[in-house]
mmCIF file of C-alpha atoms in Angstrom:
data_model
loop_
_atom_site.group_PDB
_atom_site.id
_atom_site.type_symbol
_atom_site.label_atom_id
_atom_site.label_comp_id
_atom_site.label_asym_id
_atom_site.label_seq_id
_atom_site.Cartn_x
_atom_site.Cartn_y
_atom_site.Cartn_z
ATOM 1 C CA MET Z 136 -43.444 -57.794 -21.969
ATOM 2 C CA ALA Z 137 -47.161 -58.159 -22.288
ATOM 3 C CA ASP Z 138 -49.507 -57.976 -19.355
ATOM 4 C CA ILE Z 139 -51.669 -61.142 -19.064
ATOM 5 C CA THR Z 140 -54.629 -61.412 -16.697
ATOM 6 C CA ARG Z 141 -57.000 -64.254 -15.891
ATOM 7 C CA ARG Z 142 -60.683 -64.341 -15.875
ATOM 8 C CA LEU Z 143 -62.833 -67.473 -15.554
ATOM 9 C CA GLY Z 144 -60.566 -69.617 -17.774
ATOM 10 C CA TRP Z 145 -60.027 -66.754 -20.171
ATOM 11 C CA ARG Z 146 -56.716 -64.810 -20.615
ATOM 12 C CA HIS Z 147 -56.608 -61.093 -21.553
ATOM 13 C CA LEU Z 148 -53.362 -59.800 -23.251
ATOM 14 C CA ARG Z 149 -52.390 -56.145 -23.311
ATOM 15 C CA GLY Z 150 -49.418 -55.177 -25.317
ATOM 16 C CA ALA Z 151 -47.139 -52.428 -25.368
ATOM 17 C CA PRO Z 152 -46.767 -49.860 -28.351
ATOM 18 C CA THR Z 153 -43.271 -51.018 -28.984
ATOM 19 C CA ALA Z 154 -44.094 -54.744 -28.865
ATOM 20 C CA HIS Z 155 -45.348 -56.514 -31.959
ATOM 21 C CA VAL Z 156 -47.650 -59.301 -30.837
ATOM 22 C CA ARG Z 157 -48.679 -62.411 -33.150
ATOM 23 C CA HIS Z 158 -51.697 -64.520 -31.971
ATOM 24 C CA HIS Z 159 -52.131 -67.772 -33.738
ATOM 25 C CA ARG Z 160 -55.171 -69.806 -32.865
ATOM 26 C CA SER Z 161 -55.427 -73.414 -33.984
ATOM 27 C CA GLY Z 162 -52.588 -72.735 -36.407
ATOM 28 C CA LYS Z 163 -54.254 -69.574 -37.900
ATOM 29 C CA LEU Z 164 -53.102 -66.083 -37.286
ATOM 30 C CA ALA Z 165 -55.809 -64.317 -35.206
ATOM 31 C CA HIS Z 166 -54.336 -61.045 -34.160
ATOM 32 C CA ASP Z 167 -51.104 -59.470 -35.592
ATOM 33 C CA GLY Z 168 -49.809 -55.834 -34.631
ATOM 34 C CA PRO Z 169 -48.176 -53.708 -31.985
ATOM 35 C CA GLY Z 170 -50.163 -52.374 -28.925
ATOM 36 C CA LEU Z 171 -52.984 -55.136 -29.177
ATOM 37 C CA SER Z 172 -55.330 -55.960 -26.516
ATOM 38 C CA PHE Z 173 -57.706 -58.972 -26.643
ATOM 39 C CA TRP Z 174 -58.804 -62.233 -24.928
ATOM 40 C CA PHE Z 175 -57.739 -65.673 -25.790
ATOM 41 C CA ARG Z 176 -57.726 -69.218 -24.378
ATOM 42 C CA SER Z 177 -54.347 -70.504 -23.130
ATOM 43 C CA LEU Z 178 -54.846 -73.906 -24.355
ATOM 44 C CA SER Z 179 -55.549 -72.988 -28.073
ATOM 45 C CA ALA Z 180 -53.414 -69.883 -28.309
ATOM 46 C CA ALA Z 181 -49.743 -69.579 -29.587
ATOM 47 C CA LEU Z 182 -48.526 -66.152 -28.735
ATOM 48 C CA SER Z 183 -45.275 -64.264 -29.795
ATOM 49 C CA GLU Z 184 -43.953 -60.993 -28.890
ATOM 50 C CA VAL Z 185 -41.277 -59.072 -31.017
ATOM 51 C CA PRO Z 186 -40.022 -55.847 -29.694
ATOM 52 C CA VAL Z 187 -40.006 -53.154 -32.506
ATOM 53 C CA ASP Z 188 -38.232 -50.237 -30.547
ATOM 54 C CA ASP Z 189 -34.649 -49.258 -31.095
ATOM 55 C CA ARG Z 190 -32.267 -51.269 -29.061
ATOM 56 C CA GLU Z 191 -28.672 -50.734 -27.782
ATOM 57 C CA LEU Z 192 -26.231 -53.550 -27.980
ATOM 58 C CA ALA Z 193 -22.996 -52.816 -26.154
ATOM 59 C CA MET Z 194 -20.135 -55.144 -26.954
ATOM 60 C CA THR Z 195 -16.367 -55.592 -26.104
ATOM 61 C CA PHE Z 196 -13.993 -57.706 -27.873
ATOM 62 C CA HIS Z 197 -10.021 -58.124 -28.288
ATOM 63 C CA ALA Z 198 -8.177 -57.803 -31.577
ATOM 64 C CA ARG Z 199 -4.643 -57.893 -32.687
ATOM 65 C CA THR Z 200 -2.993 -55.301 -34.770
ATOM 66 C CA VAL Z 201 -0.498 -56.034 -37.591
ATOM 67 C CA ASP Z 202 2.491 -55.453 -35.324
ATOM 68 C CA PHE Z 203 0.911 -58.247 -32.854
ATOM 69 C CA GLN Z 204 -0.321 -55.866 -30.221
ATOM 70 C CA ASP Z 205 -3.616 -56.668 -28.479
ATOM 71 C CA VAL Z 206 -6.186 -53.960 -28.446
ATOM 72 C CA THR Z 207 -9.727 -53.722 -26.790
ATOM 73 C CA VAL Z 208 -12.697 -52.431 -28.844
ATOM 74 C CA GLN Z 209 -15.621 -51.037 -27.206
ATOM 75 C CA ALA Z 210 -18.566 -50.406 -29.562
ATOM 76 C CA THR Z 211 -22.307 -49.903 -29.532
ATOM 77 C CA VAL Z 212 -24.742 -51.011 -32.272
ATOM 78 C CA THR Z 213 -28.139 -49.620 -32.379
ATOM 79 C CA TYR Z 214 -30.654 -51.851 -34.251
ATOM 80 C CA ARG Z 215 -34.483 -52.556 -34.354
ATOM 81 C CA ILE Z 216 -36.585 -55.420 -35.784
ATOM 82 C CA SER Z 217 -38.253 -53.944 -38.896
ATOM 83 C CA ASP Z 218 -39.918 -57.026 -40.031
ATOM 84 C CA PRO Z 219 -41.569 -58.709 -36.885
ATOM 85 C CA ALA Z 220 -43.173 -61.549 -38.810
ATOM 86 C CA VAL Z 221 -39.641 -62.654 -40.329
ATOM 87 C CA ALA Z 222 -38.101 -62.291 -36.993
ATOM 88 C CA ALA Z 223 -40.590 -64.321 -35.343
ATOM 89 C CA ALA Z 224 -40.390 -66.959 -37.935
ATOM 90 C CA ARG Z 225 -36.514 -67.120 -37.765
ATOM 91 C CA LEU Z 226 -36.192 -66.783 -33.895
ATOM 92 C CA ASP Z 227 -38.209 -67.940 -31.142
ATOM 93 C CA PHE Z 228 -40.157 -65.002 -29.631
ATOM 94 C CA SER Z 229 -42.961 -67.144 -28.074
ATOM 95 C CA ILE Z 230 -44.262 -66.300 -24.700
ATOM 96 C CA ASP Z 231 -45.913 -68.108 -22.054
ATOM 97 C CA PRO Z 232 -49.764 -67.641 -22.237
ATOM 98 C CA ASP Z 233 -49.877 -67.358 -18.410
ATOM 99 C CA THR Z 234 -47.024 -65.262 -17.384
ATOM 100 C CA GLY Z 235 -46.253 -63.369 -20.753
ATOM 101 C CA ILE Z 236 -42.534 -64.188 -20.377
ATOM 102 C CA TRP Z 237 -40.327 -65.389 -23.316
ATOM 103 C CA ARG Z 238 -39.899 -69.020 -23.242
ATOM 104 C CA SER Z 239 -36.320 -68.612 -24.599
ATOM 105 C CA ALA Z 240 -33.717 -65.682 -24.968
ATOM 106 C CA PRO Z 241 -34.378 -64.291 -28.433
ATOM 107 C CA LEU Z 242 -32.506 -60.932 -27.733
ATOM 108 C CA GLU Z 243 -29.371 -62.934 -26.599
ATOM 109 C CA GLN Z 244 -29.326 -64.730 -29.932
ATOM 110 C CA LEU Z 245 -29.738 -61.297 -31.772
ATOM 111 C CA GLY Z 246 -26.953 -59.962 -29.611
ATOM 112 C CA THR Z 247 -24.680 -62.810 -30.401
ATOM 113 C CA LEU Z 248 -25.427 -62.529 -34.061
ATOM 114 C CA LEU Z 249 -24.581 -58.835 -34.160
ATOM 115 C CA THR Z 250 -21.491 -59.076 -31.853
ATOM 116 C CA GLU Z 251 -19.889 -61.897 -33.913
ATOM 117 C CA THR Z 252 -20.572 -60.175 -37.153
ATOM 118 C CA ALA Z 253 -19.255 -56.721 -35.888
ATOM 119 C CA GLN Z 254 -16.371 -58.472 -34.349
ATOM 120 C CA GLN Z 255 -15.416 -60.140 -37.606
ATOM 121 C CA HIS Z 256 -15.225 -56.993 -39.481
ATOM 122 C CA ALA Z 257 -13.304 -55.092 -36.729
ATOM 123 C CA LEU Z 258 -10.828 -57.889 -36.602
ATOM 124 C CA ASP Z 259 -10.444 -57.860 -40.274
ATOM 125 C CA VAL Z 260 -9.467 -54.139 -40.472
ATOM 126 C CA LEU Z 261 -7.376 -54.085 -37.255
ATOM 127 C CA ALA Z 262 -5.289 -56.956 -38.569
ATOM 128 C CA ARG Z 263 -4.083 -54.925 -41.543
ATOM 129 C CA THR Z 264 -3.442 -51.754 -39.165
ATOM 130 C CA SER Z 265 -0.577 -51.031 -36.940
ATOM 131 C CA LEU Z 266 -1.012 -50.077 -33.331
ATOM 132 C CA ALA Z 267 -0.073 -46.477 -33.702
ATOM 133 C CA SER Z 268 -2.417 -45.954 -36.620
ATOM 134 C CA ALA Z 269 -5.124 -47.960 -34.854
ATOM 135 C CA LEU Z 270 -4.788 -45.663 -31.882
ATOM 136 C CA VAL Z 271 -4.910 -42.541 -34.118
ATOM 137 C CA ASP Z 272 -7.563 -43.566 -36.781
ATOM 138 C CA GLY Z 273 -8.687 -47.002 -35.597
ATOM 139 C CA VAL Z 274 -11.995 -45.572 -34.213
ATOM 140 C CA THR Z 275 -13.091 -44.053 -37.393
ATOM 141 C CA SER Z 276 -11.929 -46.882 -39.664
ATOM 142 C CA VAL Z 277 -13.484 -49.686 -37.346
ATOM 143 C CA ARG Z 278 -16.730 -47.785 -37.128
ATOM 144 C CA GLU Z 279 -16.903 -47.296 -40.839
ATOM 145 C CA ARG Z 280 -15.999 -50.875 -41.561
ATOM 146 C CA VAL Z 281 -18.379 -52.430 -39.019
ATOM 147 C CA ALA Z 282 -21.221 -50.251 -40.288
ATOM 148 C CA ALA Z 283 -20.494 -51.200 -43.862
ATOM 149 C CA GLY Z 284 -20.179 -54.948 -42.869
ATOM 150 C CA LEU Z 285 -23.432 -55.029 -41.038
ATOM 151 C CA ALA Z 286 -25.381 -53.227 -43.821
ATOM 152 C CA ALA Z 287 -23.955 -55.770 -46.275
ATOM 153 C CA GLU Z 288 -24.512 -58.729 -44.104
ATOM 154 C CA PRO Z 289 -27.419 -60.904 -45.768
ATOM 155 C CA ARG Z 290 -28.395 -62.664 -42.526
ATOM 156 C CA LEU Z 291 -29.734 -59.388 -40.854
ATOM 157 C CA PRO Z 292 -32.359 -58.587 -43.576
ATOM 158 C CA ALA Z 293 -33.208 -62.339 -43.521
ATOM 159 C CA THR Z 294 -33.815 -62.261 -40.010
ATOM 160 C CA GLY Z 295 -35.780 -58.915 -40.040
ATOM 161 C CA ILE Z 296 -33.152 -56.783 -38.512
ATOM 162 C CA GLU Z 297 -32.276 -53.184 -39.508
ATOM 163 C CA ILE Z 298 -29.126 -51.446 -38.309
ATOM 164 C CA VAL Z 299 -29.707 -47.949 -37.075
ATOM 165 C CA ALA Z 300 -26.212 -46.804 -36.089
ATOM 166 C CA VAL Z 301 -22.832 -48.082 -35.142
ATOM 167 C CA ARG Z 302 -20.610 -46.402 -32.500
ATOM 168 C CA VAL Z 303 -16.991 -47.213 -31.580
ATOM 169 C CA VAL Z 304 -16.637 -45.982 -27.956
ATOM 170 C CA ALA Z 305 -12.970 -46.720 -27.446
ATOM 171 C CA LEU Z 306 -10.035 -48.592 -28.838
ATOM 172 C CA ARG Z 307 -7.373 -49.367 -26.035
ATOM 173 C CA PRO Z 308 -3.990 -51.420 -26.132
ATOM 174 C CA GLU Z 309 -3.170 -53.425 -23.028
ATOM 175 C CA PRO Z 310 -2.404 -51.476 -19.811
ATOM 176 C CA GLU Z 311 1.357 -52.010 -20.003
ATOM 177 C CA VAL Z 312 1.559 -50.833 -23.672
ATOM 178 C CA GLU Z 313 -0.682 -48.039 -22.959
ATOM 179 C CA ARG Z 314 1.522 -46.853 -19.988
ATOM 180 C CA ALA Z 315 4.572 -47.083 -22.330
ATOM 181 C CA LEU Z 316 2.793 -45.040 -25.085
ATOM 182 C CA ARG Z 317 1.839 -42.591 -22.470
ATOM 183 C CA THR Z 318 5.409 -42.075 -21.174
ATOM 184 C CA PRO Z 319 6.643 -39.704 -24.014
ATOM 185 C CA ALA Z 320 3.491 -37.678 -24.038
ATOM 186 C CA ARG Z 321 3.539 -37.733 -20.138
ATOM 187 C CA GLU Z 322 7.134 -36.533 -20.379
ATOM 188 C CA GLN Z 323 6.279 -33.938 -22.937
ATOM 189 C CA ILE Z 324 3.343 -32.812 -20.785
ATOM 190 C CA GLN Z 325 5.702 -32.675 -17.729
ATOM 191 C CA GLN Z 326 8.226 -30.719 -19.616
ATOM 192 C CA GLU Z 327 5.412 -28.289 -20.707
ATOM 193 C CA ALA Z 328 4.154 -28.186 -17.189
ATOM 194 C CA ASP Z 329 7.771 -27.515 -15.953
ATOM 195 C CA ARG Z 330 8.061 -24.788 -18.595
ATOM 196 C CA ALA Z 331 4.719 -23.371 -17.446
ATOM 197 C CA THR Z 332 5.806 -23.462 -13.889
ATOM 198 C CA TYR Z 333 9.045 -21.691 -14.845
ATOM 199 C CA GLU Z 334 7.236 -19.215 -16.851
ATOM 200 C CA ARG Z 335 4.713 -18.652 -14.084
ATOM 201 C CA ARG Z 336 7.474 -18.172 -11.621
ATOM 202 C CA ALA Z 337 9.019 -15.793 -14.150
ATOM 203 C CA VAL Z 338 5.690 -13.847 -14.385
ATOM 204 C CA ALA Z 339 5.411 -13.975 -10.717
ATOM 205 C CA VAL Z 340 8.923 -12.458 -10.151
ATOM 206 C CA GLU Z 341 8.070 -9.836 -12.823
ATOM 207 C CA ARG Z 342 4.755 -9.154 -11.230
ATOM 208 C CA GLU Z 343 6.509 -8.955 -7.811
ATOM 209 C CA ARG Z 344 8.920 -6.448 -9.372
ATOM 210 C CA THR Z 345 6.261 -4.547 -10.970
ATOM 211 C CA ILE Z 346 4.399 -4.615 -7.661
ATOM 212 C CA ALA Z 347 7.497 -3.393 -5.694
ATOM 213 C CA GLU Z 348 8.046 -0.693 -8.447
ATOM 214 C CA ASN Z 349 4.454 0.351 -8.079
ATOM 215 C CA GLU Z 350 4.716 0.307 -4.247
ATOM 216 C CA LEU Z 351 8.008 2.445 -4.677
ATOM 217 C CA ALA Z 352 6.320 4.765 -7.037
ATOM 218 C CA SER Z 353 3.286 5.060 -4.642
ATOM 219 C CA GLN Z 354 5.820 5.893 -1.707
ATOM 220 C CA ILE Z 355 7.410 8.428 -3.838
ATOM 221 C CA GLU Z 356 3.900 9.921 -4.786
ATOM 222 C CA LEU Z 357 2.902 9.694 -1.285
ATOM 223 C CA ALA Z 358 6.134 11.445 -0.195
ATOM 224 C CA ARG Z 359 5.399 14.108 -2.931
ATOM 225 C CA ARG Z 360 2.020 14.444 -1.863
ATOM 226 C CA GLU Z 361 3.179 14.807 1.827
ATOM 227 C CA GLU Z 362 5.678 17.455 0.699
ATOM 228 C CA GLN Z 363 2.737 19.247 -1.191
ATOM 229 C CA LEU Z 364 0.660 18.945 1.943
ATOM 230 C CA VAL Z 365 3.345 20.368 4.208
ATOM 231 C CA GLU Z 366 3.855 23.327 1.700
ATOM 232 C CA GLN Z 367 0.156 23.771 1.549
ATOM 233 C CA ARG Z 368 -0.139 23.598 5.404
ATOM 234 C CA GLY Z 369 2.729 26.295 5.506
ATOM 235 C CA THR Z 370 0.879 28.392 3.007
ATOM 236 C CA ASN Z 371 -2.172 28.110 4.939
ATOM 237 C CA THR Z 372 -0.595 28.893 8.203
ATOM 238 C CA ARG Z 373 1.221 31.813 6.463
ATOM 239 C CA ARG Z 374 -2.198 33.068 4.918
ATOM 240 C CA GLU Z 375 -3.743 32.492 8.330
ATOM 241 C CA ALA Z 376 -1.038 34.337 10.128
ATOM 242 C CA GLU Z 377 -1.357 37.205 7.562
ATOM 243 C CA GLU Z 378 -5.138 37.265 7.949
ATOM 244 C CA ASN Z 379 -4.629 37.315 11.682
ATOM 245 C CA ALA Z 380 -2.098 40.034 11.246
ATOM 246 C CA ALA Z 381 -4.362 41.981 8.875
ATOM 247 C CA ALA Z 382 -7.330 41.523 11.512
ATOM 248 C CA ASP Z 383 -4.989 42.545 14.457
ATOM 249 C CA LYS Z 384 -3.892 45.463 12.293
ATOM 250 C CA VAL Z 385 -7.514 46.488 11.667
ATOM 251 C CA ARG Z 386 -8.188 46.080 15.419
ATOM 252 C CA ALA Z 387 -5.155 47.976 16.300
ATOM 253 C CA GLU Z 388 -5.981 50.732 13.808
ATOM 254 C CA ALA Z 389 -9.573 50.788 15.289
ATOM 255 C CA GLU Z 390 -8.219 50.722 18.917
ATOM 256 C CA ALA Z 391 -5.594 53.509 17.850
ATOM 257 C CA SER Z 392 -8.492 55.511 16.186
ATOM 258 C CA ARG Z 393 -10.410 55.120 19.202
ATOM 259 C CA SER Z 394 -7.682 55.816 21.633
ATOM 260 C CA VAL Z 395 -6.847 58.942 19.397
ATOM 261 C CA ARG Z 396 -10.399 60.151 19.625
ATOM 262 C CA LEU Z 397 -10.316 59.384 23.329
ATOM 263 C CA ALA Z 398 -6.936 61.098 23.791
ATOM 264 C CA GLU Z 399 -8.135 64.214 21.616
ATOM 265 C CA ALA Z 400 -11.102 64.390 23.765
ATOM 266 C CA GLU Z 401 -9.038 64.050 27.056
ATOM 267 C CA ALA Z 402 -6.672 66.430 25.533
ATOM 268 C CA ALA Z 403 -9.303 68.995 24.831
ATOM 269 C CA ARG Z 404 -10.794 68.464 28.272
ATOM 270 C CA SER Z 405 -7.209 68.811 29.721
ATOM 271 C CA VAL Z 406 -6.615 71.814 27.574
ATOM 272 C CA LYS Z 407 -9.720 73.429 28.897
ATOM 273 C CA LEU Z 408 -8.715 72.338 32.437
ATOM 274 C CA ALA Z 409 -5.290 73.561 31.828
ATOM 275 C CA GLU Z 410 -6.388 76.850 30.465
ATOM 276 C CA ALA Z 411 -8.667 77.280 33.432
ATOM 277 C CA GLU Z 412 -5.767 76.200 35.594
ATOM 278 C CA ALA Z 413 -3.447 78.422 33.799
ATOM 279 C CA ALA Z 414 -5.595 81.312 34.039
ATOM 280 C CA LYS Z 415 -5.799 80.690 37.826
ATOM 281 C CA GLN Z 416 -2.094 80.011 38.080
ATOM 282 C CA VAL Z 417 -1.504 83.414 36.161
ATOM 283 C CA ARG Z 418 -3.623 85.142 38.569
ATOM 284 C CA LEU Z 419 -1.985 83.491 41.586
ATOM 285 C CA ALA Z 420 1.385 84.055 39.772
ATOM 286 C CA ASP Z 421 0.554 87.732 39.246
ATOM 287 C CA ALA Z 422 -0.294 88.055 42.877
ATOM 288 C CA GLU Z 423 2.706 86.046 43.884
ATOM 289 C CA ALA Z 424 4.966 88.035 41.618
ATOM 290 C CA GLN Z 425 3.807 91.218 42.964
ATOM 291 C CA ARG Z 426 4.346 89.937 46.593
ATOM 292 C CA THR Z 427 7.569 88.591 45.403
ATOM 293 C CA GLU Z 428 8.628 91.703 43.687
ATOM 294 C CA ARG Z 429 7.997 93.671 46.838
ATOM 295 C CA LEU Z 430 9.792 91.252 48.909
ATOM 296 C CA THR Z 431 12.661 91.265 46.292
ATOM 297 C CA LEU Z 432 12.860 94.878 46.189
ATOM 298 C CA ALA Z 433 13.120 95.006 50.142
ATOM 299 C CA GLU Z 434 15.586 92.211 50.082
ATOM 300 C CA ALA Z 435 17.596 93.756 47.224
ATOM 301 C CA ALA Z 436 17.703 97.022 49.236
ATOM 302 C CA ARG Z 437 18.846 95.006 52.262
ATOM 303 C CA THR Z 438 21.312 93.015 50.355
ATOM 304 C CA VAL Z 439 22.761 96.161 48.684
ATOM 305 C CA ARG Z 440 23.291 97.607 52.064
ATOM 306 C CA LEU Z 441 24.878 94.410 53.371
ATOM 307 C CA ALA Z 442 27.116 94.146 50.263
ATOM 308 C CA GLU Z 443 28.219 97.636 50.618
ATOM 309 C CA ALA Z 444 29.222 97.176 54.219
ATOM 310 C CA GLU Z 445 30.810 93.771 53.420
ATOM 311 C CA ALA Z 446 32.630 95.432 50.538
ATOM 312 C CA ALA Z 447 34.032 98.085 52.789
ATOM 313 C CA ARG Z 448 35.037 95.683 55.309
ATOM 314 C CA SER Z 449 36.735 93.477 52.657
ATOM 315 C CA VAL Z 450 38.455 96.437 51.242
ATOM 316 C CA ARG Z 451 39.904 97.267 54.499
ATOM 317 C CA LEU Z 452 40.896 93.708 55.244
ATOM 318 C CA ALA Z 453 42.609 93.579 51.757
ATOM 319 C CA HIS Z 454 44.633 96.633 52.388
ATOM 320 C CA ALA Z 455 45.582 95.238 55.698
ATOM 321 C CA GLU Z 456 46.648 91.891 54.181
ATOM 322 C CA ALA Z 457 48.292 93.527 51.361
ATOM 323 C CA GLN Z 458 50.346 95.563 53.537
ATOM 324 C CA ALA Z 459 51.283 92.569 55.749
ATOM 325 C CA ALA Z 460 52.146 90.576 52.785
ATOM 326 C CA ARG Z 461 54.297 93.321 51.301
ATOM 327 C CA GLU Z 462 56.121 93.640 54.682
ATOM 328 C CA VAL Z 463 56.397 89.739 54.794
ATOM 329 C CA GLY Z 464 57.737 89.690 51.184
ATOM 330 C CA GLU Z 465 60.054 92.341 51.900
ATOM 331 C CA ALA Z 466 61.478 90.509 55.183
ATOM 332 C CA ARG Z 467 61.676 87.316 53.187
ATOM 333 C CA ALA Z 468 63.508 88.982 50.426
ATOM 334 C CA GLN Z 469 65.974 90.464 52.666
ATOM 335 C CA ALA Z 470 66.484 87.127 54.479
ATOM 336 C CA GLN Z 471 66.990 85.437 51.289
ATOM 337 C CA ALA Z 472 69.674 88.142 50.112
ATOM 338 C CA ALA Z 473 71.455 87.841 53.411
ATOM 339 C CA TRP Z 474 71.415 84.000 53.067
ATOM 340 C CA LEU Z 475 72.768 84.172 49.604
ATOM 341 C CA ARG Z 476 75.498 86.577 50.566
ATOM 342 C CA VAL Z 477 76.455 84.323 53.483
ATOM 343 C CA HIS Z 478 76.618 81.316 51.198
ATOM 344 C CA ALA Z 479 78.390 83.100 48.409
ATOM 345 C CA ASP Z 480 81.730 82.520 49.889
ATOM 346 C CA VAL Z 481 81.068 79.055 51.010
ATOM 347 C CA ASP Z 482 82.880 76.218 49.072
ATOM 348 C CA VAL Z 483 80.766 73.634 46.998
ATOM 349 C CA ALA Z 484 81.262 70.801 49.365
ATOM 350 C CA THR Z 485 79.561 72.763 52.128
ATOM 351 C CA LEU Z 486 76.847 73.915 49.642
ATOM 352 C CA HIS Z 487 76.224 70.285 48.855
ATOM 353 C CA ALA Z 488 76.015 69.470 52.473
ATOM 354 C CA LEU Z 489 73.541 72.046 53.209
ATOM 355 C CA THR Z 490 71.533 71.075 50.144
ATOM 356 C CA GLY Z 491 71.349 67.615 51.549
ATOM 357 C CA THR Z 492 70.180 68.791 54.843
ATOM 358 C CA ARG Z 493 67.536 70.981 53.486
ATOM 359 C CA LEU Z 494 66.458 68.065 51.289
ATOM 360 C CA ALA Z 495 66.277 65.711 54.133
ATOM 361 C CA GLU Z 496 64.131 68.340 55.858
ATOM 362 C CA ASN Z 497 61.683 68.488 53.059
ATOM 363 C CA LEU Z 498 61.673 64.629 52.378
ATOM 364 C CA PRO Z 499 59.110 62.227 54.008
ATOM 365 C CA HIS Z 500 60.307 59.839 56.827
ATOM 366 C CA ILE Z 501 62.554 57.102 55.604
ATOM 367 C CA ASP Z 502 63.326 54.081 57.846
ATOM 368 C CA SER Z 503 66.323 52.683 55.976
ATOM 369 C CA VAL Z 504 68.392 53.525 52.937
ATOM 370 C CA THR Z 505 70.464 51.023 50.845
ATOM 371 C CA ILE Z 506 73.289 52.189 48.997
ATOM 372 C CA SER Z 507 74.624 49.953 46.324
ATOM 373 C CA PRO Z 508 78.450 49.329 46.128
ATOM 374 C CA ASP Z 509 78.616 51.257 42.719
ATOM 375 C CA VAL Z 510 76.955 54.344 44.088
ATOM 376 C CA LEU Z 511 79.079 54.119 47.456
ATOM 377 C CA THR Z 512 82.181 53.731 45.197
ATOM 378 C CA GLY Z 513 81.275 56.848 43.140
ATOM 379 C CA LEU Z 514 80.466 58.946 46.055
ATOM 380 C CA LEU Z 515 83.769 58.030 47.755
ATOM 381 C CA SER Z 516 85.571 58.749 44.765
ATOM 382 C CA ARG Z 517 83.987 62.212 44.211
ATOM 383 C CA LEU Z 518 84.584 62.919 48.063
ATOM 384 C CA GLY Z 519 88.265 61.808 47.566
ATOM 385 C CA ALA Z 520 88.788 64.073 44.557
ATOM 386 C CA GLY Z 521 87.044 66.890 46.298
ATOM 387 C CA GLU Z 522 89.473 66.770 49.205
ATOM 388 C CA ARG Z 523 92.403 66.769 46.863
ATOM 389 C CA GLU Z 524 91.173 69.761 45.107
#
C-alpha cells in the first residue's frame, strides 16, 4: 500500500519497490512504474497500484474419485503480475488518493480466478482416479495437471498473470475413510511393534543371560584370583619365614660365634686359673699326701697290731667254738642214734602218731581244723585196717 501525505492541498505518494503505480492525470498517463514518488492533486488524479511481487495463494477444495470417495485437496499456487498495465486494465487496482487503500478487492478476484481454474483441473484428474491411486500418486498427478492447466489457461496471460509454481500440500480422504484405511497399516505397525517388543524382550533375556554368565565368569575369575592371592600370600609368608629363619640363623651363628669366642676366652682364663689352682692344689696335695702318708703309715702299723691281736683272739675263739660244736654234734649224733634205736622196734602206727606229734609241735597255731567226710572215712578205714593187721 502506497504512503500518501498531505501538504497544502497537494498529495505526495511514495510507492514500494514491489508495487507498480500508474498515475493518470486528466485521462493521460503521467507516472508509470514501481517505486515511484511524486506530488499530485487528488481532484485530477487517477491512481492504480499493482503489486508485482510473488504471492502465495493457499487453496482447499473437495473432489470425488472414480469410486465416489470424497477427498480434500490442499494446494498452494505461487503467482505474480507480470504485466501491470494489462492487469490494471482488466481488474480494478485503483486506490483512494487520500488514504492509498484499494477501492475494491482485486487480489480476491485473482484468488477466485486461480482457485476455480486449479480446482477445475484437479477435479478433472481425480474424477478418473481411484481413491487408492489418488492417495498413492494423487499429489504428483494433481500438481502436474494443475500446473499444466494453469500454464495453458488463456485468461491468465490476458490478465497479466504469470504462474511461478504449483504445490499440492496434501490429499486427504474423509476422516472415517482415513481411519478405515489406517487400520490395516496400524495393525501391521502394531504387529511390527509387538514383534519388536518380543524381539526386544528376547534380546533383553539374552543380554540378561549374558550378564549373568559374565557375572558368573567374573565370580569364577575373582575366586581364581583370590586363590592366587592366597597362594601368593602363603608364598610371601613362607618366604618371609624363610628370610626370618635365615636372619635368625645368621644372628644365631653370630651369637654362637661370639659365645664361642667368649667361651674360648673364658675357657682360656679358666684354664689359666685352673692351672694355677691345680698347681696350688698339687702343692697342697703333695703336702697333704705326705702328711697323710705319715698318718697312714702310723695308722697301718697300729691297724696291723690290732689285726694281729684280733686274729689271735679270733683263732682262739674259733678253736673253742669248733671244739664246742664238735662236742655238741657228737652228743646230738649219739642222741639221734639212740632215738633211732628206740624207735626201730616200734610199730608203724606208733611212728605215725609220733610223726603227727612232732609235726604238730613244728606247725603254727591252728584254731580249728575242718575234716571232710571223705577224709574222715578214709582215715577210719585205714585205722580199722591197721587194727585188723
